[in-house]
XYZ file of C-alpha atoms in Angstrom:
566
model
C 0.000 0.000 0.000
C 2.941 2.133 0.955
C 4.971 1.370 -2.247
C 5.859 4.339 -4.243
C 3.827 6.520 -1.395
C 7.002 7.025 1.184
C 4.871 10.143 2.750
C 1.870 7.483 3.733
C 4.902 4.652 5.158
C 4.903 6.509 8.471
C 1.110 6.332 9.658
C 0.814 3.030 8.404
C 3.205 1.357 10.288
C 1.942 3.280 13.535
C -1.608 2.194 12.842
C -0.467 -1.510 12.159
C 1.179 -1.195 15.638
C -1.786 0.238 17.328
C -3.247 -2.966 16.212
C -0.803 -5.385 16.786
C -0.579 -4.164 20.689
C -4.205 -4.619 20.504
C -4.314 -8.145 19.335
C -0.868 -9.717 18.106
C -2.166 -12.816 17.084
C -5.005 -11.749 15.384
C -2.815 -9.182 13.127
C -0.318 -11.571 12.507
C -3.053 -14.060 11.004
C -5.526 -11.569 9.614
C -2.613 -9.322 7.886
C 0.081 -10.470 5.278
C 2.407 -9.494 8.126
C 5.266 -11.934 6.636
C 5.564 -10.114 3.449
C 5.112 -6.708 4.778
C 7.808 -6.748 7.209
C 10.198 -8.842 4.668
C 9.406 -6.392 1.837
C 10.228 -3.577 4.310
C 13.179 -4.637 5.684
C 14.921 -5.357 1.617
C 13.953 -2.274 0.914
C 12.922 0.234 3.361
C 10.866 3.292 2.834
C 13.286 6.240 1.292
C 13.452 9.868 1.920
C 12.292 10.983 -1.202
C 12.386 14.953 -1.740
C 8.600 15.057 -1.357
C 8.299 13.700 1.948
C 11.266 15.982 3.261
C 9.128 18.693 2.252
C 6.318 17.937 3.818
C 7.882 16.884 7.105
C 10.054 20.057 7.117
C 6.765 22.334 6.672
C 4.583 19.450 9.016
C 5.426 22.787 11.836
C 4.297 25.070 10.141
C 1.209 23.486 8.994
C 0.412 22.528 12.505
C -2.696 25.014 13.104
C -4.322 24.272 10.054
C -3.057 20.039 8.922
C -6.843 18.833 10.619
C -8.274 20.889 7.214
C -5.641 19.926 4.713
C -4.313 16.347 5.370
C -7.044 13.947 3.940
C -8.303 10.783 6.231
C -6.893 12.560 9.665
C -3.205 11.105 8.398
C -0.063 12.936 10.548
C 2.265 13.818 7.917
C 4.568 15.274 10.757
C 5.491 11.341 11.850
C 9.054 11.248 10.352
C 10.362 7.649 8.248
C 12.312 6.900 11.122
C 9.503 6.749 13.156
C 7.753 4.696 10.873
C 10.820 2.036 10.491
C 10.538 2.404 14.527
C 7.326 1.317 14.255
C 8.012 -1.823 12.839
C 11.219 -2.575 15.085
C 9.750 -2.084 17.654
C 6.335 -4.655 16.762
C 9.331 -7.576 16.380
C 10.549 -6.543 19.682
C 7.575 -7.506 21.336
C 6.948 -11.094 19.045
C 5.674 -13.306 22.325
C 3.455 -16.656 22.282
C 1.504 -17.484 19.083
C 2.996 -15.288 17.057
C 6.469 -16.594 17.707
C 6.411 -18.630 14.892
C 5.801 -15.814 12.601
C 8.726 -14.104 14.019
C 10.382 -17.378 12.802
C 9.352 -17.408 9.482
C 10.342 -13.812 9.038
C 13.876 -15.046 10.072
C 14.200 -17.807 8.063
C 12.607 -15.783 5.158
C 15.174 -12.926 5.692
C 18.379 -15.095 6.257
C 17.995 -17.440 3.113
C 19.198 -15.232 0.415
C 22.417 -14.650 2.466
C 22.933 -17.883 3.326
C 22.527 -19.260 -0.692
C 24.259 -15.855 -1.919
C 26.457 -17.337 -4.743
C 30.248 -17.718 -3.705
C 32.174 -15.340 -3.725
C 29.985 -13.250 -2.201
C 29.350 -10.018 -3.324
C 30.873 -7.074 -1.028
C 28.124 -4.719 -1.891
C 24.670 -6.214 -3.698
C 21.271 -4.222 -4.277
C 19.291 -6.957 -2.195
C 22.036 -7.044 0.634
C 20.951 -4.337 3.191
C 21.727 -3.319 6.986
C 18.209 -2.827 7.890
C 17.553 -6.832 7.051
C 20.433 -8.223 9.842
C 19.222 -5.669 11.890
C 16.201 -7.330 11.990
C 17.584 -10.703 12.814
C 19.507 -9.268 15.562
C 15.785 -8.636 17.496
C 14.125 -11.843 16.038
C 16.781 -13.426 17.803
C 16.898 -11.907 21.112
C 13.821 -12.001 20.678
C 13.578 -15.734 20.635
C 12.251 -16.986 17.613
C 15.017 -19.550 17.347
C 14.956 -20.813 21.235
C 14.165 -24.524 19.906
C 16.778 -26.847 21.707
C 17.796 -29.544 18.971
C 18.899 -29.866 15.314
C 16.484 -26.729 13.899
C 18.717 -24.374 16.165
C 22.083 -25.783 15.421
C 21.120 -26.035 11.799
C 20.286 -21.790 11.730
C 23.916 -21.717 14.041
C 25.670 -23.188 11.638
C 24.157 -21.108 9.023
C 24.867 -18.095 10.566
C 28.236 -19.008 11.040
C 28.647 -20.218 6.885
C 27.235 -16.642 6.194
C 29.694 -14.772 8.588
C 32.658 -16.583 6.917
C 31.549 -15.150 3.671
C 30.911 -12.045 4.021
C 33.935 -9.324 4.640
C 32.170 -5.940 4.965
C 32.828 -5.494 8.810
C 29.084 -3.807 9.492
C 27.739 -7.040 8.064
C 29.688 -8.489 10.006
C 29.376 -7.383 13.861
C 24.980 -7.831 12.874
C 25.656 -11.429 12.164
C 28.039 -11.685 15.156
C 25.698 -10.557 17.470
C 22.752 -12.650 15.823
C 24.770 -15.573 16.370
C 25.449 -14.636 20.219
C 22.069 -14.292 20.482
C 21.557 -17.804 19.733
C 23.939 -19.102 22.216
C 22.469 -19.278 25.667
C 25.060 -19.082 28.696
C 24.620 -22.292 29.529
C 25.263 -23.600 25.971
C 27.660 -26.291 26.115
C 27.451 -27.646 22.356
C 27.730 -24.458 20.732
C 30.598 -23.259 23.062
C 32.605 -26.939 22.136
C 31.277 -26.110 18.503
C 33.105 -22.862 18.288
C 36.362 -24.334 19.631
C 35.953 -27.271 16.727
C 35.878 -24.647 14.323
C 38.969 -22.560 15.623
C 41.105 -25.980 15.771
C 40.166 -26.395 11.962
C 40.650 -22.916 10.434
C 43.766 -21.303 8.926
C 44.259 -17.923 7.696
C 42.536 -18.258 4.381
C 39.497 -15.820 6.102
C 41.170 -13.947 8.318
C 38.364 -11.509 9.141
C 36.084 -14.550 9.593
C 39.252 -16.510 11.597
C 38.833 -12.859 14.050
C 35.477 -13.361 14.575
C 35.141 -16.512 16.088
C 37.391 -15.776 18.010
C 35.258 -12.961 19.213
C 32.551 -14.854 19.135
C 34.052 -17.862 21.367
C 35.584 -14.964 24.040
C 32.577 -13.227 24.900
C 30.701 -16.733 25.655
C 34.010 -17.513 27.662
C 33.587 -14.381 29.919
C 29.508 -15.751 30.479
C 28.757 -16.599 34.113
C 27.826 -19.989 33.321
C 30.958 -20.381 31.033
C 33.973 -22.551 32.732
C 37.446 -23.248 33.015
C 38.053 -26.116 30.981
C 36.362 -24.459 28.131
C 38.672 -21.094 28.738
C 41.921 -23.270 29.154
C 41.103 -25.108 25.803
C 40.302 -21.401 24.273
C 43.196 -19.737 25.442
C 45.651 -22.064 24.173
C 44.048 -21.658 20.876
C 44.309 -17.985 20.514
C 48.417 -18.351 22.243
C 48.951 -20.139 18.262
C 46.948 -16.864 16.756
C 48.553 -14.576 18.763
C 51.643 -14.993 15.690
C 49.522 -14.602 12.721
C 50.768 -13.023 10.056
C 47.191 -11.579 9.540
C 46.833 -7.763 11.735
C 43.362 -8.572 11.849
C 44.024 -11.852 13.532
C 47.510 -10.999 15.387
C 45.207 -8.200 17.129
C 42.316 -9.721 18.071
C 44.304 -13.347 19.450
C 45.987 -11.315 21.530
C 42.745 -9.311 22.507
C 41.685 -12.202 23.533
C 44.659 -12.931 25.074
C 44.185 -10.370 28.259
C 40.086 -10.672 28.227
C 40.485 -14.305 28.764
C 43.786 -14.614 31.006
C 42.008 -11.169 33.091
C 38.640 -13.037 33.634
C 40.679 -16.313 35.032
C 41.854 -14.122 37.364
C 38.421 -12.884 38.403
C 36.994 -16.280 38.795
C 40.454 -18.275 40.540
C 41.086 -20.382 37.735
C 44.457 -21.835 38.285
C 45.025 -23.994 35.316
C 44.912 -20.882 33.634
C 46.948 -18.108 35.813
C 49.411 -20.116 36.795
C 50.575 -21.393 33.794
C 54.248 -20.003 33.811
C 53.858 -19.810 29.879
C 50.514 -17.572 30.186
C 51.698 -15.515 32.836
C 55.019 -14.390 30.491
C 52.799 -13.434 27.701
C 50.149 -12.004 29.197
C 52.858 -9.818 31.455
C 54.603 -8.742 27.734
C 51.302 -7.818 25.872
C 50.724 -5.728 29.349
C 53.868 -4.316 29.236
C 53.913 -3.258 24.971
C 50.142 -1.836 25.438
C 49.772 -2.633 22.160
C 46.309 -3.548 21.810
C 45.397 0.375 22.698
C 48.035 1.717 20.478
C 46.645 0.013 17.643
C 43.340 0.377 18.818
C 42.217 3.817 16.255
C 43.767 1.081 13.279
C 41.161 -1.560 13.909
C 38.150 -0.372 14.772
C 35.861 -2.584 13.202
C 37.232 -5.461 15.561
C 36.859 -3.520 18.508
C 33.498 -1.410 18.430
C 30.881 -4.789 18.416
C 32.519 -6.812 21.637
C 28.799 -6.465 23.355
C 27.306 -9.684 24.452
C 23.877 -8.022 24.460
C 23.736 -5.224 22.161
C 20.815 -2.524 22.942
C 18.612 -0.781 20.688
C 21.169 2.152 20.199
C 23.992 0.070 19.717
C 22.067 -2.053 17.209
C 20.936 1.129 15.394
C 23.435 3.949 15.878
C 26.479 1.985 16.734
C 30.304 2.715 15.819
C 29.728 -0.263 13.255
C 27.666 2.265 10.458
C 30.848 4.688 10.467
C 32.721 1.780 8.051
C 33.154 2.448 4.994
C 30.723 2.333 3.503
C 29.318 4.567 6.216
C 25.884 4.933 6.295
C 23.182 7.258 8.347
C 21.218 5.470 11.354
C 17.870 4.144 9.528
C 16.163 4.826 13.129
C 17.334 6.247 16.087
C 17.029 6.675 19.704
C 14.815 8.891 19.526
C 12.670 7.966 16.992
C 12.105 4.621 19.597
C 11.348 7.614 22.924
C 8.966 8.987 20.068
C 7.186 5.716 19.379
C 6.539 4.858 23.599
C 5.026 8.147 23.939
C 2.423 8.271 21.187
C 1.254 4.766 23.197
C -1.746 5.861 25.473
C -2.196 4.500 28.791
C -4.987 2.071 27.316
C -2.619 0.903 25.339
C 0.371 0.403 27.553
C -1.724 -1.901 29.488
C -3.077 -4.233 26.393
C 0.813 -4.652 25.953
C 1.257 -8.161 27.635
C 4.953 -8.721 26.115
C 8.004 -5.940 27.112
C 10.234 -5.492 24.552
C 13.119 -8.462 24.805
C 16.442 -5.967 23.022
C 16.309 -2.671 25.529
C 16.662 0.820 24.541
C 20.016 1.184 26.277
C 21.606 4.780 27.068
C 21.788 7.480 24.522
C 24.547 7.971 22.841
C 27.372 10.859 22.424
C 26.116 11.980 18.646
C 29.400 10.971 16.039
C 27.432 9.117 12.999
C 25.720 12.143 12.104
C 28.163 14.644 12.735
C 31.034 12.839 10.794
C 28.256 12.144 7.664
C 26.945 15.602 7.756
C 29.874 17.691 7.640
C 30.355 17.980 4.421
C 30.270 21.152 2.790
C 29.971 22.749 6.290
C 32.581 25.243 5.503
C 32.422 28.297 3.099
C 34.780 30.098 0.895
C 35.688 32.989 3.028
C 38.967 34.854 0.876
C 38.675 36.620 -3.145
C 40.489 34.284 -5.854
C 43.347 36.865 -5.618
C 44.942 34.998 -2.767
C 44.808 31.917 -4.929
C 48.761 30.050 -4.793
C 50.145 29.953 -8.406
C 50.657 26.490 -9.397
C 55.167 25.573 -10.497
C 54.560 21.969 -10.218
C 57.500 20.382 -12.521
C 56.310 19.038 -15.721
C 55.685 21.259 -19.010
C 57.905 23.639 -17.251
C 60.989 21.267 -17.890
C 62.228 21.518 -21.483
C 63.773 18.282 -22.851
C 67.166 20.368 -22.768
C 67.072 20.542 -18.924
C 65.861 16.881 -18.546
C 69.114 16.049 -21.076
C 71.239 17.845 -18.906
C 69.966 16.944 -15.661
C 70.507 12.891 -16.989
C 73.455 14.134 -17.985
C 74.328 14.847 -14.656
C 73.324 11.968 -12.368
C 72.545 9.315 -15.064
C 72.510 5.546 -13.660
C 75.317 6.387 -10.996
C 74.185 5.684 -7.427
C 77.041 7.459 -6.522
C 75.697 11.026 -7.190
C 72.577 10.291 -5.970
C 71.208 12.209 -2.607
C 70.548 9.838 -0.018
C 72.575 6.653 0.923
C 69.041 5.044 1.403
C 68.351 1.390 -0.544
C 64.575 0.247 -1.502
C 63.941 -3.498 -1.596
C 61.122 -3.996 -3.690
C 61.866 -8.118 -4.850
C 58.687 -9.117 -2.996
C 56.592 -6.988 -4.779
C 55.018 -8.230 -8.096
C 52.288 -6.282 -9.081
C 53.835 -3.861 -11.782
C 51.841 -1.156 -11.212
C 53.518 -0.879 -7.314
C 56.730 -1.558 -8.540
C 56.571 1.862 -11.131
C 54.358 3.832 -8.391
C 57.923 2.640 -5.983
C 60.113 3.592 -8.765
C 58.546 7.290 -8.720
C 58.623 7.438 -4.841
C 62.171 6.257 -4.521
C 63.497 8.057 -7.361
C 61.541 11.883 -6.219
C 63.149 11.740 -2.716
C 66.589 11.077 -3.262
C 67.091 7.111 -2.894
C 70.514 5.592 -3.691
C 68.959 2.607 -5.683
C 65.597 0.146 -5.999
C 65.973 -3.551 -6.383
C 63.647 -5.783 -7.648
C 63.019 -9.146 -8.787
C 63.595 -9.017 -12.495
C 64.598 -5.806 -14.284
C 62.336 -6.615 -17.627
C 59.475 -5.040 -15.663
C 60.844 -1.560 -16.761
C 59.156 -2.933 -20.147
C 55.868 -3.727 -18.864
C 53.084 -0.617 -19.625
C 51.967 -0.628 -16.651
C 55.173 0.069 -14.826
C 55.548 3.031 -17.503
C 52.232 4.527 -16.585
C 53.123 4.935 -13.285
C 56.886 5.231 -13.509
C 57.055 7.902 -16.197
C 60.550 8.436 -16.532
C 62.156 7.954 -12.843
C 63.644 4.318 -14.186
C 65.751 6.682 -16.444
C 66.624 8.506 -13.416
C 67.132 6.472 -10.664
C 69.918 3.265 -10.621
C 67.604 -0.006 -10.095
C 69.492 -3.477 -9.555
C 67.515 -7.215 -9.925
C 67.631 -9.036 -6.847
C 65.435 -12.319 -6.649
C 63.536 -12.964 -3.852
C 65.770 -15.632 -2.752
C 68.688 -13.529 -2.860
C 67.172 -11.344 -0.196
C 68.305 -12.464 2.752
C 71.916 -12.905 1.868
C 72.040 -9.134 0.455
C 70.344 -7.761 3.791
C 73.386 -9.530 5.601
C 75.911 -8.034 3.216
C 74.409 -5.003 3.906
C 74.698 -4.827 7.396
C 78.402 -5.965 6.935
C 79.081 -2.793 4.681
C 77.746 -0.437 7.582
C 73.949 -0.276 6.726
C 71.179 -0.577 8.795
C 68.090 -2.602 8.074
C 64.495 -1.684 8.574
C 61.157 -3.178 6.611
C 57.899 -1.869 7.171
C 55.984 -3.840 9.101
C 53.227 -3.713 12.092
C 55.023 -5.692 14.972
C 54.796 -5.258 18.833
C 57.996 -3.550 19.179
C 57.502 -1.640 16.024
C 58.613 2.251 15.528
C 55.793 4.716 14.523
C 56.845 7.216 12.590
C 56.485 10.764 13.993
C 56.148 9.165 17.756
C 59.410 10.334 19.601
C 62.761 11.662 18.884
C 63.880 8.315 16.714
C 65.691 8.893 13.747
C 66.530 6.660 10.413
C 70.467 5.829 10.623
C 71.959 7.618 7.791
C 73.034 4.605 5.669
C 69.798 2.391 6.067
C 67.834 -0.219 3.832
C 64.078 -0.282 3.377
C 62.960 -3.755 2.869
C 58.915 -3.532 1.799
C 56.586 -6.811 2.495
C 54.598 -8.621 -0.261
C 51.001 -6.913 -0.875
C 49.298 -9.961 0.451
C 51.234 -11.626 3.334
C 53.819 -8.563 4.503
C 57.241 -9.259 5.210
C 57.540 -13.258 6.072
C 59.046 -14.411 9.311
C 62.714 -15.335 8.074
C 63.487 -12.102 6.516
C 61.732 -10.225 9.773
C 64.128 -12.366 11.606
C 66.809 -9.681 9.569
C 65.297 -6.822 10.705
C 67.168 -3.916 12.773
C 64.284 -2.510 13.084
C 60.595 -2.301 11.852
C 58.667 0.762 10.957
C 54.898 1.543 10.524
C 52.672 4.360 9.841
C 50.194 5.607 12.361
C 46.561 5.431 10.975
C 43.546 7.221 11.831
C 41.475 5.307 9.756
C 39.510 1.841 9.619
C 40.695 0.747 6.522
C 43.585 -2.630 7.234
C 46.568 -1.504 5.068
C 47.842 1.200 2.693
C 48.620 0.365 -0.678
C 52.454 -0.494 -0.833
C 53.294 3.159 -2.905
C 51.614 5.117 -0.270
C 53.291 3.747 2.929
C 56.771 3.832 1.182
C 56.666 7.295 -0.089
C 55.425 8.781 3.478
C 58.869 6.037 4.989
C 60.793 7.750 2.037
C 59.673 11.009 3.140
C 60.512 10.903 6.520
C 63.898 9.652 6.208
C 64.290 12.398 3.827
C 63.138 14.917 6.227
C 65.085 13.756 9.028
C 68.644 13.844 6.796
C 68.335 16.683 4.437
């Protein structure tokens, strides 16, 4: 009825609620209340520019809507408190209609769980509102059959969190799947630690969330120490990954588990010599706060019971890509106090997920601000652009080869890129423009023929002509870092480790003679050649996002050294 008719979405959902607290059962039954909810959670009402309108006048209009708003409808009930509506009907599913709340699960969980592999990142059908949904339905308790039926929606829940990688998607379907788990749940707990003996580091984002997953039912009253002694020596192995994602949240995990041992006297646990020396040097490096701002998304969703406001306007929608709370807090506060006192007493169910405490705003803030700031000074203050390019003749650029030519020798810096792990080469011309623009001595790489390959050209332009490159294979590595060090150098790779230097952080400085090794795009820099390392640097991030692309992180390196010995 609503479809194509956003500006009716809102009353309609608050009249089908003033029924459904009247008679659930009869609603459910008499209504297609499947469909309707489905359809509205795939694709939920939008704010089209007509319905902005009108709610932005609804003020306005107050005095005189009884005489022009047809059928007594309030156009001043925003969407969200239409989409509230709804929520908040599934958050009061109790008795009969249980089984509808079922059905709407199942219904809204079987295109992700037959999704064609490999999934799709971002699809049209895929959207938040849908696993928000399943969050409630299952706090709710649509799913609290003991037996095969519940372990065979765990188990699909847990399929569709290994294939999906967009961490929003992720922390709904982690908490759905907590929600499943009672604290008392001994299969699922023994279940989880199955799966953790089995998986490698194919899915590492999927490898991090069990463990999640497994923690937070460790740290459950009911939970005990056999199962955290068996957990914790699983996440000691992850605690080495080569995957951040997993490295970080192992040894997370780590401190949460060895920290609630403590709390509850379990021996086996803190006095293990073994447990006590690592939890005492992850203590002592702090590095699970220092990389905290890096990893968000595997920090934000560790709630065992999530409330409204976290489920709705939690840390998880700032992600790329970041979307705008579909309902808020307030919308919910709005809802409870249109209910009349008649009403409140019909209600024989209270709602299961809470409205928890309102939050500080950031979602809307950060999503908002753009364009917040105006043009303020006359075009006559505009910088004049003397960026090099049409400004160098091909008589200076003769000259100027001329002059330095192939010979490390005259080049600025005694500073040596190792780029044999790289292949892609794209990266390998993007490091070729880096290394050559501030000054480095030379570039290795694994085979010198990729100066022929067009995409090294695009990128490299002409710094190959410029700057002295040597082939070393990636089994020669090791041996020429050694060499190296023998000739005076010192060697540093970029790498996150615990004892890692951030650039910028303190008065540490790049020796003067120094080699840069850089890790492979995929797995980093692997353990034998770390073993080489003087020293490992990283860059501090503010964002969410894993990595930097291999160009970017070595020309901010390259520009640091640069600054630091010029």
């Amino acid at each position: 009825m609503s479809v194509g008719k956003a500006q009716i979405f809102a009353p309609l959902a608050n009249a089908i609620r003033r029924a459904f607290m009247s008679s659930p059962s009869h609603l459910v039954h008499a209504l297609p209340f499947e469909d309707f909810v489905v359809a509205f959670a795939s694709d939920p009402p939008g704010m089209k520019y007509e319905v902005l309108l009108v709610e932005s006048l609804a003020l306005k209009f107050e005095g005189v809507r009884h005489r022009i708003l047809p059928n007594g409808l309030n156009y001043q009930q925003s969407q969200g408190f239409g989409r509230a509506c709804v929520f908040d009907m599934l958050n009061r599913i109790k008795g009969p209609s249980i089984l509808t709340g079922r059905a709407i699960f199942d219904k809204l969980l079987t295109p992700w769980y037959t999704q064609k592999q490999p999934a799709p990142i971002v699809c049209k059908w895929k959207k938040t509102t849908q696993l928000q949904m399943m969050v409630i339905l299952a706090r709710q308790g649509v799913i609290d059959d003991v037996g095969e039926a519940r372990r065979e929606v765990f188990h699909r829940l847990l399929t569709v969190l290994s294939l999906e990688s967009l961490p929003k998607y992720r922390s709904l379907l982690q908490w759905t799947i907590l929600a499943l788990i009672p604290e008392d749940a001994t299969y699922d707990a023994q279940s989880l630690l199955s799966i953790l003996e089995s998986l490698d580091q194919s899915k590492p984002k999927y490898l991090a969330s069990t463990i999640k997953i497994a923690v937070l039912i460790a740290k459950d009253a009911a939970s005990d120490e056999s199962y955290c002694s068996k957990l914790i020596k699983l996440v000691v192995f992850w605690t080495a990954s080569s995957k951040v994602v997993v490295r970080y949240e192992a040894q997370r995990a780590l401190l949460s588990i060895f920290a609630h041992a403590k709390e509850r006297g379990w021996k086996s646990i803190i006095e293990d010599p073994i447990l006590i020396a690592i939890d005492a040097s992850y203590q002592m490096t702090k590095k699970e706060t220092e990389h905290a701002h890096n990893i968000k998304f595997e920090s934000f969703d560790s709630i065992r019971n999530p409330t409204l406001t976290d489920i709705f306007e939690g840390d998880y929608l700032l992600v790329e890509p970041a979307e705008l709370p579909c309902v808020t807090r307030t919308d919910f506060v709005t809802v409870s106090q249109t209910d009349t006192t008649m009403e409140r007493g019909l209600l024989d169910s209270h709602p299961s997920v809470l409205l928890g405490e309102e939050r500080r705003r950031v979602i809307g803030d950060i999503l908002e601000q753009t364009n917040a700031q105006k043009t303020s000074q006359l075009v006559h203050n505009m910088p004049l652009q003397i960026k090099s390019g049409s400004s160098r003749s091909p008589a200076l650029s003769v000259r100027a080869s001329n002059t330095f030519g192939a010979d490390s020798h005259l080049r600025p810096h005694d500073f040596i890129l190792i780029a044999s792990l790289i292949e892609n080469p794209y990266n390998i011309g993007g490091l070729s423009r880096v290394a050559e623009i501030f000054g480095a001595k030379s570039l290795c790489v694994r085979d010198l023929g990729v100066r022929k390959h067009v995409q090294f050209t695009s990128v490299a332009v002409s710094s190959h002509l410029w700057l002295p490159m040597e082939e070393l294979p990636v089994g020669g590595v090791a041996e020429f870092l050694r060499q190296k060090r023998l000739d005076g150098y010192s060697i540093a790779g970029i790498e996150q480790t615990d004892v890692s230097k951030v650039l910028g952080k303190g008065d540490w400085k790049f020796p003067k003679k120094t080699v840069l090794l850089l890790g492979s795009e995929r797995g980093g820099i692997p353990a034998p050649l770390l073993a080489e390392m003087d020293v490992c640097v990283e860059v501090k991030q503010a964002g969410v996002t894993r990595s930097m692309n291999v160009q970017t992180a070595a020309a901010i390196v390259l520009y640091e050294y640069a600054r630091q010995h010029r």
